[in-house]
Structure formats: C-alpha cells, structure tokens
C-alpha cells in the first residue's frame, strides 16, 4: 500500500502541475481526492493491514492528501493570476473603467406625494396619525352615520373578514378615532391604504390611497373649509389653484361638497385629462355631521369641524399623467423606475 500511495502522489502531483485550466484542475481534484477518488479507493484496503502497519500507512495517506491539496491550491492561484494577466494584456480591456453601478431603488410616487402632503400639514399644526386598516362596522359605517340598511353602503363595496371585521373602505373611520383620542380643538391628517371590492379597470383598483383631514374647533364654517382647502391645494400644486364646490352627498358631512380644481393641464381650456370640461373632481369634503361628532364623544352644540378625503392615487395620476390606476400597485419595476430621483 505504501508503494501504491507513493505512486499516486507522484502521478497526481505531476497531473496537477500540468493542469491547463481551472476546469481540468477541478476534475483532477475529484479524481484524486473526491469521495470516489483514487485516494479513498486505496484507503479502503486499510482494513486488511496489521495493527503495526496501520499507523504508518495512515500517516503517509494524510501526507499525500495534504500534499495534493497544497499543490491544487497553488496551481489554482497560478491559473487565476495568469488569467488576470491575460485579461490585462488584452488591448480591449480597460481596467480603469468604472464597473456597472448597482441599480438604486426609489420611492413610489404615492409615497413621495404623501410625504409632501404630510410636510404641508405638519407646518400648519396638524397631527399626523395612523389608524388600522382592519376596521369594524361601527367605525367604518355606523359611527359615520351610515346605518346597516343605508343605501350609501352600496357606494363602497366592502371586503368583509370572516370574523365580522372589514378592510376599511375609506380613511374616514379615523375621524371618530381621532375625536375619541384627542381633546378639541385639534386638527389632524391620517393618510393610508383603503380597500374596495371593485371590478378593476383603468380607474378602479381594489387597493388605493387616501388622506383624510379634520379640523375640530368652535364655530367652524364652510368659509373655514374653503380657505383651508385652497391653502392645502396651493401648497400641493405649488401655485394658486382655482376651485369650485358642488354639492356632494356623504352621510357623515352636512353640508357635503365635491371640490373640483381647474384642470392643471389645460388651465381650464378643456383637454383630454379633464374630458373637455376644464375641471377635475379632486376632493370630497364638508362640515362634520352632528351625529358623527356625537359618536366621537363631542357635543355638537359646542364643537364643530370640517373633514376632507383626498384621493392620493388620483392626485398622483393627475400630477404624473398616469392613465391607468392599476400601474400604481401593479409592482412592475419598469413603472416604478420612472420615478427615480436624479
Ligand atoms: N370617505 C369619503 C370617500 O371615501 C370621502 C369623504 C371624506 C367625504 C371626508 C367627505 C368628507 O368616499
């Protein structure tokens, strides 16, 4: 066996030193040192040796293994160095060129616009609040003056959970939560995801984003509401915007309005974005209904307030002229990458 091992060492060392490339070197490693390799094959005969012979042969086998490993490592390093040298000698290879830069992520446009709106409102003294996406009937409907048999429930098709909870269909449940949480007067916004059981098309998505805002104080009037909305929209669009109010029905506000802004694309002339009308419907709002104030624990004789619910998804679509809402949550990185800063 000693002869066999010596012969293996001589043969293997010669083969390794002559290995022309990494692939051949790997093959040799397997051939000599692998589980089914030559060394293992010889060692299988160890059992037949006498107790005196065994330690000598074992020690030699280890030496051979170490020698082979060392030779393979050495040859591998030489081959690598040679490969780099060859690359550098290639006149087409320029080692001073910068490598490909890793691709950077970016903020989603809805995030960017939400953060902008948060900044605007924080500067005006609003709290920034976060409320649950899983709600109960009381906060999403009942407390907002939408009882079980009210037709307004049909305006917002709902994802119901098996335990009777639901995915909030709007950010308005936060109105009641905020009233219960803070002593008036106060003002707050709460942006977030909302969910509706919709048939999906270019302007309907099951998940979209709103930001709700409320102001609670004594003697809040429609004039306060209009002033606040104009300030808000001016800050969002970074210019003065022309608005108009139309009556709008929402059970939790009275009076309720649909606020339109003059189309930012055509300045009211009429274009495809505003479908020729010169106006774009943007933000439902109104004075908080006395029943809602009462449900939030406030006395409507003493306190009053306004509320608005701004569709962030729609705002993003208008700002970037995105024609299909499904792009927003579609997760296609080619879409997202268009909003990469810089
Ligand atoms: N919650 C309403 C909706 O999503 C919008 C709204 C909010 C209307 C606040 C009036 C006041 O349709």
CSV table of C-alpha atoms and ligand atoms in Angstrom, one decimal:
chain,number,residue,atom,x,y,z
A,1,UNK,CA,0.0,0.0,0.0
A,2,UNK,CA,2.9,2.3,0.7
A,3,UNK,CA,4.1,1.9,-2.9
A,4,UNK,CA,0.6,2.5,-4.1
A,5,UNK,CA,0.4,5.7,-2.2
A,6,UNK,CA,3.8,6.9,-3.4
A,7,UNK,CA,2.8,6.1,-6.9
A,8,UNK,CA,-0.4,8.1,-6.5
A,9,UNK,CA,1.4,11.1,-5.1
A,10,UNK,CA,3.9,11.2,-8.0
A,11,UNK,CA,1.2,10.8,-10.6
A,12,UNK,CA,-1.2,13.3,-9.1
A,13,UNK,CA,1.4,16.0,-8.4
A,14,UNK,CA,2.5,15.8,-12.0
A,15,UNK,CA,-1.0,16.0,-13.3
A,16,UNK,CA,-1.9,18.9,-11.1
A,17,UNK,CA,1.2,20.9,-12.1
A,18,UNK,CA,0.3,20.4,-15.7
A,19,UNK,CA,-3.4,21.2,-15.4
A,20,UNK,CA,-4.0,23.7,-18.2
A,21,UNK,CA,-7.1,25.5,-16.7
A,22,UNK,CA,-9.5,25.7,-13.8
A,23,UNK,CA,-11.9,23.1,-15.2
A,24,UNK,CA,-9.3,20.5,-15.6
A,25,UNK,CA,-8.0,21.2,-12.2
A,26,UNK,CA,-11.4,20.7,-10.7
A,27,UNK,CA,-11.6,17.3,-12.5
A,28,UNK,CA,-8.3,16.3,-11.1
A,29,UNK,CA,-9.4,17.3,-7.6
A,30,UNK,CA,-12.4,15.0,-7.9
A,31,UNK,CA,-10.4,12.2,-9.5
A,32,UNK,CA,-7.7,12.0,-6.7
A,33,UNK,CA,-9.4,13.5,-3.6
A,34,UNK,CA,-13.1,13.0,-4.2
A,35,UNK,CA,-15.3,10.7,-2.3
A,36,UNK,CA,-15.0,8.1,-5.0
A,37,UNK,CA,-11.4,9.2,-5.8
A,38,UNK,CA,-8.2,7.3,-6.1
A,39,UNK,CA,-7.0,8.1,-2.5
A,40,UNK,CA,-10.2,6.8,-1.0
A,41,UNK,CA,-10.0,3.7,-3.1
A,42,UNK,CA,-6.6,2.8,-1.8
A,43,UNK,CA,-7.6,3.6,1.8
A,44,UNK,CA,-10.4,1.1,1.6
A,45,UNK,CA,-7.7,-1.6,1.8
A,46,UNK,CA,-6.6,-0.3,5.2
A,47,UNK,CA,-8.7,-2.9,7.0
A,48,UNK,CA,-6.5,-5.7,5.7
A,49,UNK,CA,-3.4,-4.3,7.3
A,50,UNK,CA,-1.9,-5.4,10.6
A,51,UNK,CA,-2.1,-3.3,13.7
A,52,UNK,CA,1.6,-2.3,13.3
A,53,UNK,CA,1.4,-1.3,9.7
A,54,UNK,CA,-1.8,0.7,10.0
A,55,UNK,CA,-0.4,3.9,11.7
A,56,UNK,CA,2.5,4.2,9.3
A,57,UNK,CA,0.2,3.9,6.3
A,58,UNK,CA,-2.4,6.2,7.8
A,59,UNK,CA,0.2,8.9,8.4
A,60,UNK,CA,1.5,8.6,4.8
A,61,UNK,CA,-2.0,8.8,3.4
A,62,UNK,CA,-2.5,12.0,5.3
A,63,UNK,CA,0.7,13.4,4.0
A,64,UNK,CA,-0.3,12.5,0.5
A,65,UNK,CA,-3.7,14.2,0.9
A,66,UNK,CA,-2.2,17.4,2.3
A,67,UNK,CA,0.5,17.5,-0.4
A,68,UNK,CA,-2.2,17.1,-3.1
A,69,UNK,CA,-4.4,19.8,-1.6
A,70,UNK,CA,-1.5,22.2,-1.3
A,71,UNK,CA,-0.5,21.5,-4.9
A,72,UNK,CA,-4.1,22.1,-6.1
A,73,UNK,CA,-4.4,25.4,-4.2
A,74,UNK,CA,-1.1,26.5,-5.6
A,75,UNK,CA,-1.9,25.6,-9.2
A,76,UNK,CA,-5.3,27.3,-8.8
A,77,UNK,CA,-3.7,30.6,-7.7
A,78,UNK,CA,-1.2,30.4,-10.6
A,79,UNK,CA,-4.0,29.9,-13.1
A,80,UNK,CA,-6.0,32.8,-11.7
A,81,UNK,CA,-3.0,35.1,-11.8
A,82,UNK,CA,-2.4,34.0,-15.4
A,83,UNK,CA,-6.0,34.7,-16.4
A,84,UNK,CA,-5.8,38.2,-14.9
A,85,UNK,CA,-2.6,38.8,-16.7
A,86,UNK,CA,-4.0,37.7,-20.0
A,87,UNK,CA,-7.0,39.9,-19.5
A,88,UNK,CA,-4.8,42.9,-18.8
A,89,UNK,CA,-2.8,42.2,-21.9
A,90,UNK,CA,-6.0,42.3,-24.0
A,91,UNK,CA,-5.9,45.8,-25.6
A,92,UNK,CA,-9.8,45.9,-25.5
A,93,UNK,CA,-9.8,45.6,-21.7
A,94,UNK,CA,-9.7,48.8,-19.7
A,95,UNK,CA,-9.2,48.2,-16.0
A,96,UNK,CA,-9.7,51.9,-15.3
A,97,UNK,CA,-13.4,51.9,-16.5
A,98,UNK,CA,-15.9,52.1,-13.7
A,99,UNK,CA,-17.8,48.8,-13.1
A,100,UNK,CA,-21.6,48.6,-13.6
A,101,UNK,CA,-23.2,50.5,-10.8
A,102,UNK,CA,-25.8,48.7,-8.7
A,103,UNK,CA,-29.3,49.8,-9.5
A,104,UNK,CA,-30.7,52.1,-6.9
A,105,UNK,CA,-34.3,51.8,-5.6
A,106,UNK,CA,-36.7,54.7,-5.5
A,107,UNK,CA,-39.7,56.0,-3.6
A,108,UNK,CA,-43.0,55.1,-5.0
A,109,UNK,CA,-44.8,58.2,-6.4
A,110,UNK,CA,-47.6,57.7,-3.9
A,111,UNK,CA,-45.1,57.8,-1.1
A,112,UNK,CA,-43.5,60.9,-2.5
A,113,UNK,CA,-46.8,62.8,-2.7
A,114,UNK,CA,-47.9,61.5,0.8
A,115,UNK,CA,-44.7,62.8,2.4
A,116,UNK,CA,-45.1,66.2,0.7
A,117,UNK,CA,-48.7,66.5,2.0
A,118,UNK,CA,-47.5,65.4,5.4
A,119,UNK,CA,-45.0,68.2,5.4
A,120,UNK,CA,-47.5,70.8,4.3
A,121,UNK,CA,-50.0,69.8,7.1
A,122,UNK,CA,-47.4,69.5,9.8
A,123,UNK,CA,-46.3,73.0,9.1
A,124,UNK,CA,-50.0,74.1,9.6
A,125,UNK,CA,-50.1,72.5,13.0
A,126,UNK,CA,-51.9,69.2,12.1
A,127,UNK,CA,-51.2,65.9,13.9
A,128,UNK,CA,-50.1,63.1,11.7
A,129,UNK,CA,-52.0,60.0,12.7
A,130,UNK,CA,-52.0,56.3,11.6
A,131,UNK,CA,-55.1,54.2,12.1
A,132,UNK,CA,-55.9,50.5,11.5
A,133,UNK,CA,-56.6,49.1,8.0
A,134,UNK,CA,-58.8,46.4,9.6
A,135,UNK,CA,-61.8,48.1,11.0
A,136,UNK,CA,-65.2,47.3,12.5
A,137,UNK,CA,-68.6,48.2,11.2
A,138,UNK,CA,-69.0,50.8,14.0
A,139,UNK,CA,-66.1,52.9,12.8
A,140,UNK,CA,-66.3,52.4,9.1
A,141,UNK,CA,-70.1,52.8,8.8
A,142,UNK,CA,-72.4,53.0,11.8
A,143,UNK,CA,-70.5,55.8,13.6
A,144,UNK,CA,-70.2,57.7,10.4
A,145,UNK,CA,-74.0,58.0,10.1
A,146,UNK,CA,-74.2,55.0,7.7
A,147,UNK,CA,-76.6,52.5,9.4
A,148,UNK,CA,-76.9,48.9,8.2
A,149,UNK,CA,-79.8,49.5,5.8
A,150,UNK,CA,-78.5,52.8,4.4
A,151,UNK,CA,-78.1,52.9,0.6
A,152,UNK,CA,-74.8,54.7,1.0
A,153,UNK,CA,-73.2,51.4,1.9
A,154,UNK,CA,-73.6,50.4,-1.7
A,155,UNK,CA,-71.3,53.2,-2.7
A,156,UNK,CA,-68.4,51.4,-1.1
A,157,UNK,CA,-68.3,47.7,-1.8
A,158,UNK,CA,-66.6,46.1,1.1
A,159,UNK,CA,-64.2,43.3,1.8
A,160,UNK,CA,-65.6,41.5,4.8
A,161,UNK,CA,-63.5,39.3,7.0
A,162,UNK,CA,-64.8,36.1,8.4
A,163,UNK,CA,-64.9,37.4,12.0
A,164,UNK,CA,-67.2,40.3,11.1
A,165,UNK,CA,-64.4,42.9,10.7
A,166,UNK,CA,-63.7,44.6,7.4
A,167,UNK,CA,-61.0,46.2,5.4
A,168,UNK,CA,-61.6,49.9,5.7
A,169,UNK,CA,-63.3,51.3,2.6
A,170,UNK,CA,-62.1,54.9,3.3
A,171,UNK,CA,-59.9,56.7,5.8
A,172,UNK,CA,-63.0,58.3,7.5
A,173,UNK,CA,-63.1,55.9,10.4
A,174,UNK,CA,-60.1,57.8,11.7
A,175,UNK,CA,-62.4,60.8,12.2
A,176,UNK,CA,-64.1,59.0,15.1
A,177,UNK,CA,-60.9,57.5,16.4
A,178,UNK,CA,-59.2,60.9,16.5
A,179,UNK,CA,-62.2,62.6,18.2
A,180,UNK,CA,-62.0,59.9,20.9
A,181,UNK,CA,-58.3,60.2,21.2
A,182,UNK,CA,-57.7,64.0,21.4
A,183,UNK,CA,-59.4,66.8,23.3
A,184,UNK,CA,-60.7,69.6,21.0
A,185,UNK,CA,-59.7,71.9,19.5
A,186,UNK,CA,-57.3,70.0,17.3
A,187,UNK,CA,-56.5,69.3,13.7
A,188,UNK,CA,-55.1,66.1,12.2
A,189,UNK,CA,-54.5,64.2,9.0
A,190,UNK,CA,-54.3,60.4,8.6
A,191,UNK,CA,-53.1,59.0,5.3
A,192,UNK,CA,-53.3,55.3,4.4
A,193,UNK,CA,-54.5,52.5,2.2
A,194,UNK,CA,-58.1,51.8,1.7
A,195,UNK,CA,-59.8,48.8,0.1
A,196,UNK,CA,-62.9,48.2,-2.1
A,197,UNK,CA,-64.3,45.2,-3.7
A,198,UNK,CA,-64.3,46.7,-7.1
A,199,UNK,CA,-64.4,45.4,-10.7
A,200,UNK,CA,-61.0,46.5,-11.8
A,201,UNK,CA,-60.4,48.9,-14.7
A,202,UNK,CA,-58.3,51.9,-15.6
A,203,UNK,CA,-59.8,54.0,-12.8
A,204,UNK,CA,-60.8,51.3,-10.2
A,205,UNK,CA,-58.4,49.4,-8.0
A,206,UNK,CA,-59.1,47.2,-5.0
A,207,UNK,CA,-56.4,49.0,-3.0
A,208,UNK,CA,-55.7,52.7,-3.2
A,209,UNK,CA,-54.6,55.6,-1.1
A,210,UNK,CA,-56.4,58.4,0.6
A,211,UNK,CA,-55.5,61.1,3.1
A,212,UNK,CA,-58.2,62.2,5.5
A,213,UNK,CA,-58.0,65.5,7.3
A,214,UNK,CA,-60.2,67.0,10.0
A,215,UNK,CA,-60.3,70.2,12.0
A,216,UNK,CA,-62.3,70.4,15.2
A,217,UNK,CA,-63.0,73.7,16.8
A,218,UNK,CA,-65.7,76.1,17.9
A,219,UNK,CA,-67.7,77.8,15.1
A,220,UNK,CA,-66.1,76.1,12.1
A,221,UNK,CA,-67.9,77.2,8.9
A,222,UNK,CA,-67.9,76.5,5.2
A,223,UNK,CA,-65.8,79.6,4.8
A,224,UNK,CA,-63.1,78.0,7.1
A,225,UNK,CA,-63.3,74.8,5.0
A,226,UNK,CA,-62.9,76.6,1.7
A,227,UNK,CA,-60.0,78.7,3.0
A,228,UNK,CA,-58.2,75.6,4.3
A,229,UNK,CA,-58.8,73.6,1.1
A,230,UNK,CA,-57.4,76.4,-1.0
A,231,UNK,CA,-54.3,76.7,1.2
A,232,UNK,CA,-53.8,72.9,1.0
A,233,UNK,CA,-54.2,72.7,-2.7
A,234,UNK,CA,-51.9,75.7,-3.3
A,235,UNK,CA,-49.2,74.0,-1.2
A,236,UNK,CA,-49.7,70.7,-3.0
A,237,UNK,CA,-49.6,72.2,-6.5
A,238,UNK,CA,-47.2,74.9,-5.5
A,239,UNK,CA,-49.3,77.6,-7.1
A,240,UNK,CA,-52.6,79.2,-6.6
A,241,UNK,CA,-55.4,77.0,-7.9
A,242,UNK,CA,-58.9,77.9,-8.8
A,243,UNK,CA,-61.6,75.7,-7.2
A,244,UNK,CA,-65.3,75.3,-7.3
A,245,UNK,CA,-67.6,73.5,-4.9
A,246,UNK,CA,-70.6,71.3,-5.9
A,247,UNK,CA,-73.0,69.8,-3.5
A,248,UNK,CA,-71.9,66.2,-2.8
A,249,UNK,CA,-73.7,63.6,-0.6
A,250,UNK,CA,-71.8,61.8,2.1
A,251,UNK,CA,-73.8,60.8,5.2
A,252,UNK,CA,-71.0,61.9,7.6
A,253,UNK,CA,-70.9,65.5,6.4
A,254,UNK,CA,-73.6,68.2,6.2
A,255,UNK,CA,-73.3,70.2,4.0
A,256,UNK,CA,-71.2,67.9,1.9
A,257,UNK,CA,-69.2,69.0,-1.2
A,258,UNK,CA,-67.3,67.8,-4.2
A,259,UNK,CA,-64.4,70.1,-4.7
A,260,UNK,CA,-63.2,70.5,-8.2
A,261,UNK,CA,-60.0,72.2,-9.3
A,262,UNK,CA,-59.4,73.9,-12.5
A,263,UNK,CA,-57.6,71.5,-14.8
A,264,UNK,CA,-53.8,71.9,-14.3
A,265,UNK,CA,-53.0,70.6,-17.7
A,266,UNK,CA,-55.1,73.0,-19.9
A,267,UNK,CA,-55.7,75.8,-17.3
A,268,UNK,CA,-59.4,75.3,-17.7
A,269,UNK,CA,-59.5,75.4,-21.5
A,270,UNK,CA,-60.7,71.8,-21.8
A,271,UNK,CA,-58.4,68.8,-22.7
A,272,UNK,CA,-58.4,65.0,-22.5
A,273,UNK,CA,-57.4,65.0,-18.9
A,274,UNK,CA,-60.5,67.0,-17.8
A,275,UNK,CA,-62.6,65.5,-20.6
A,276,UNK,CA,-63.2,68.9,-22.1
A,277,UNK,CA,-64.8,70.4,-19.0
A,278,UNK,CA,-61.9,72.4,-17.7
A,279,UNK,CA,-62.5,71.0,-14.2
A,280,UNK,CA,-61.2,67.9,-12.4
A,281,UNK,CA,-63.0,66.4,-9.4
A,282,UNK,CA,-60.5,66.0,-6.7
A,283,UNK,CA,-61.6,66.1,-3.1
A,284,UNK,CA,-64.9,65.4,-1.3
A,285,UNK,CA,-65.3,67.4,1.9
A,286,UNK,CA,-67.8,69.0,4.2
A,287,UNK,CA,-68.8,70.0,7.7
A,288,UNK,CA,-68.8,67.0,10.1
A,289,UNK,CA,-72.3,65.8,10.7
A,290,UNK,CA,-73.6,66.3,14.3
A,291,UNK,CA,-74.3,62.6,14.6
A,292,UNK,CA,-70.6,61.9,13.9
A,293,UNK,CA,-69.4,64.5,16.4
A,294,UNK,CA,-71.7,62.9,19.0
A,295,UNK,CA,-70.4,59.4,18.1
A,296,UNK,CA,-66.9,60.7,18.7
A,297,UNK,CA,-67.9,61.9,22.1
A,298,UNK,CA,-68.2,65.6,21.3
A,299,UNK,CA,-71.2,67.9,21.9
A,300,UNK,CA,-72.3,69.3,18.5
A,301,UNK,CA,-73.7,72.4,20.3
A,302,UNK,CA,-70.2,73.2,21.4
A,303,UNK,CA,-67.9,71.8,18.8
A,304,UNK,CA,-67.9,71.7,15.0
A,305,UNK,CA,-65.5,70.7,12.3
A,306,UNK,CA,-64.7,70.0,8.7
A,307,UNK,CA,-63.4,66.9,7.1
A,308,UNK,CA,-62.0,66.1,3.7
A,309,UNK,CA,-60.9,62.8,2.0
A,310,UNK,CA,-58.3,63.4,-0.7
A,311,UNK,CA,-57.7,60.6,-3.2
A,312,UNK,CA,-53.9,60.3,-3.3
A,313,UNK,CA,-53.9,57.8,-6.1
A,314,UNK,CA,-55.9,60.2,-8.2
A,315,UNK,CA,-53.7,63.0,-7.3
A,316,UNK,CA,-50.6,61.1,-8.4
A,317,UNK,CA,-52.3,60.1,-11.6
A,318,UNK,CA,-53.1,63.8,-12.3
A,319,UNK,CA,-49.6,65.0,-11.3
A,320,UNK,CA,-47.8,62.5,-13.5
A,321,UNK,CA,-50.5,62.0,-16.1
A,322,UNK,CA,-50.8,58.2,-15.5
A,323,UNK,CA,-53.7,56.9,-17.5
A,324,UNK,CA,-54.3,53.6,-15.6
A,325,UNK,CA,-54.6,53.3,-11.8
A,326,UNK,CA,-53.5,49.7,-11.9
A,327,UNK,CA,-50.0,50.8,-12.7
A,328,UNK,CA,-49.7,52.2,-9.1
A,329,UNK,CA,-50.0,48.9,-7.2
A,330,UNK,CA,-49.0,46.6,-10.1
A,331,UNK,CA,-45.5,46.1,-8.9
A,332,UNK,CA,-43.9,46.4,-12.3
A,333,UNK,CA,-40.4,47.8,-11.6
A,334,UNK,CA,-40.2,49.4,-15.1
A,335,UNK,CA,-43.1,51.6,-14.0
A,336,UNK,CA,-41.6,52.4,-10.6
A,337,UNK,CA,-38.1,53.1,-12.0
A,338,UNK,CA,-39.5,56.1,-14.0
A,339,UNK,CA,-39.9,58.0,-10.7
A,340,UNK,CA,-36.3,57.5,-9.6
A,341,UNK,CA,-34.9,60.8,-8.4
A,342,UNK,CA,-31.9,62.3,-10.3
B,1,LIG,N1,-64.7,59.0,2.8
B,1,LIG,C1,-65.3,59.5,1.6
B,1,LIG,C2,-65.0,58.5,0.5
B,1,LIG,O1,-64.0,57.8,0.5
B,1,LIG,C3,-64.7,60.8,1.3
B,1,LIG,C4,-65.0,61.9,2.2
B,1,LIG,C5,-64.2,62.2,3.3
B,1,LIG,C6,-66.1,62.8,2.0
B,1,LIG,C7,-64.4,63.3,4.1
B,1,LIG,C8,-66.4,63.8,2.9
B,1,LIG,C9,-65.6,64.1,3.9
B,1,LIG,O2,-65.7,58.4,-0.5
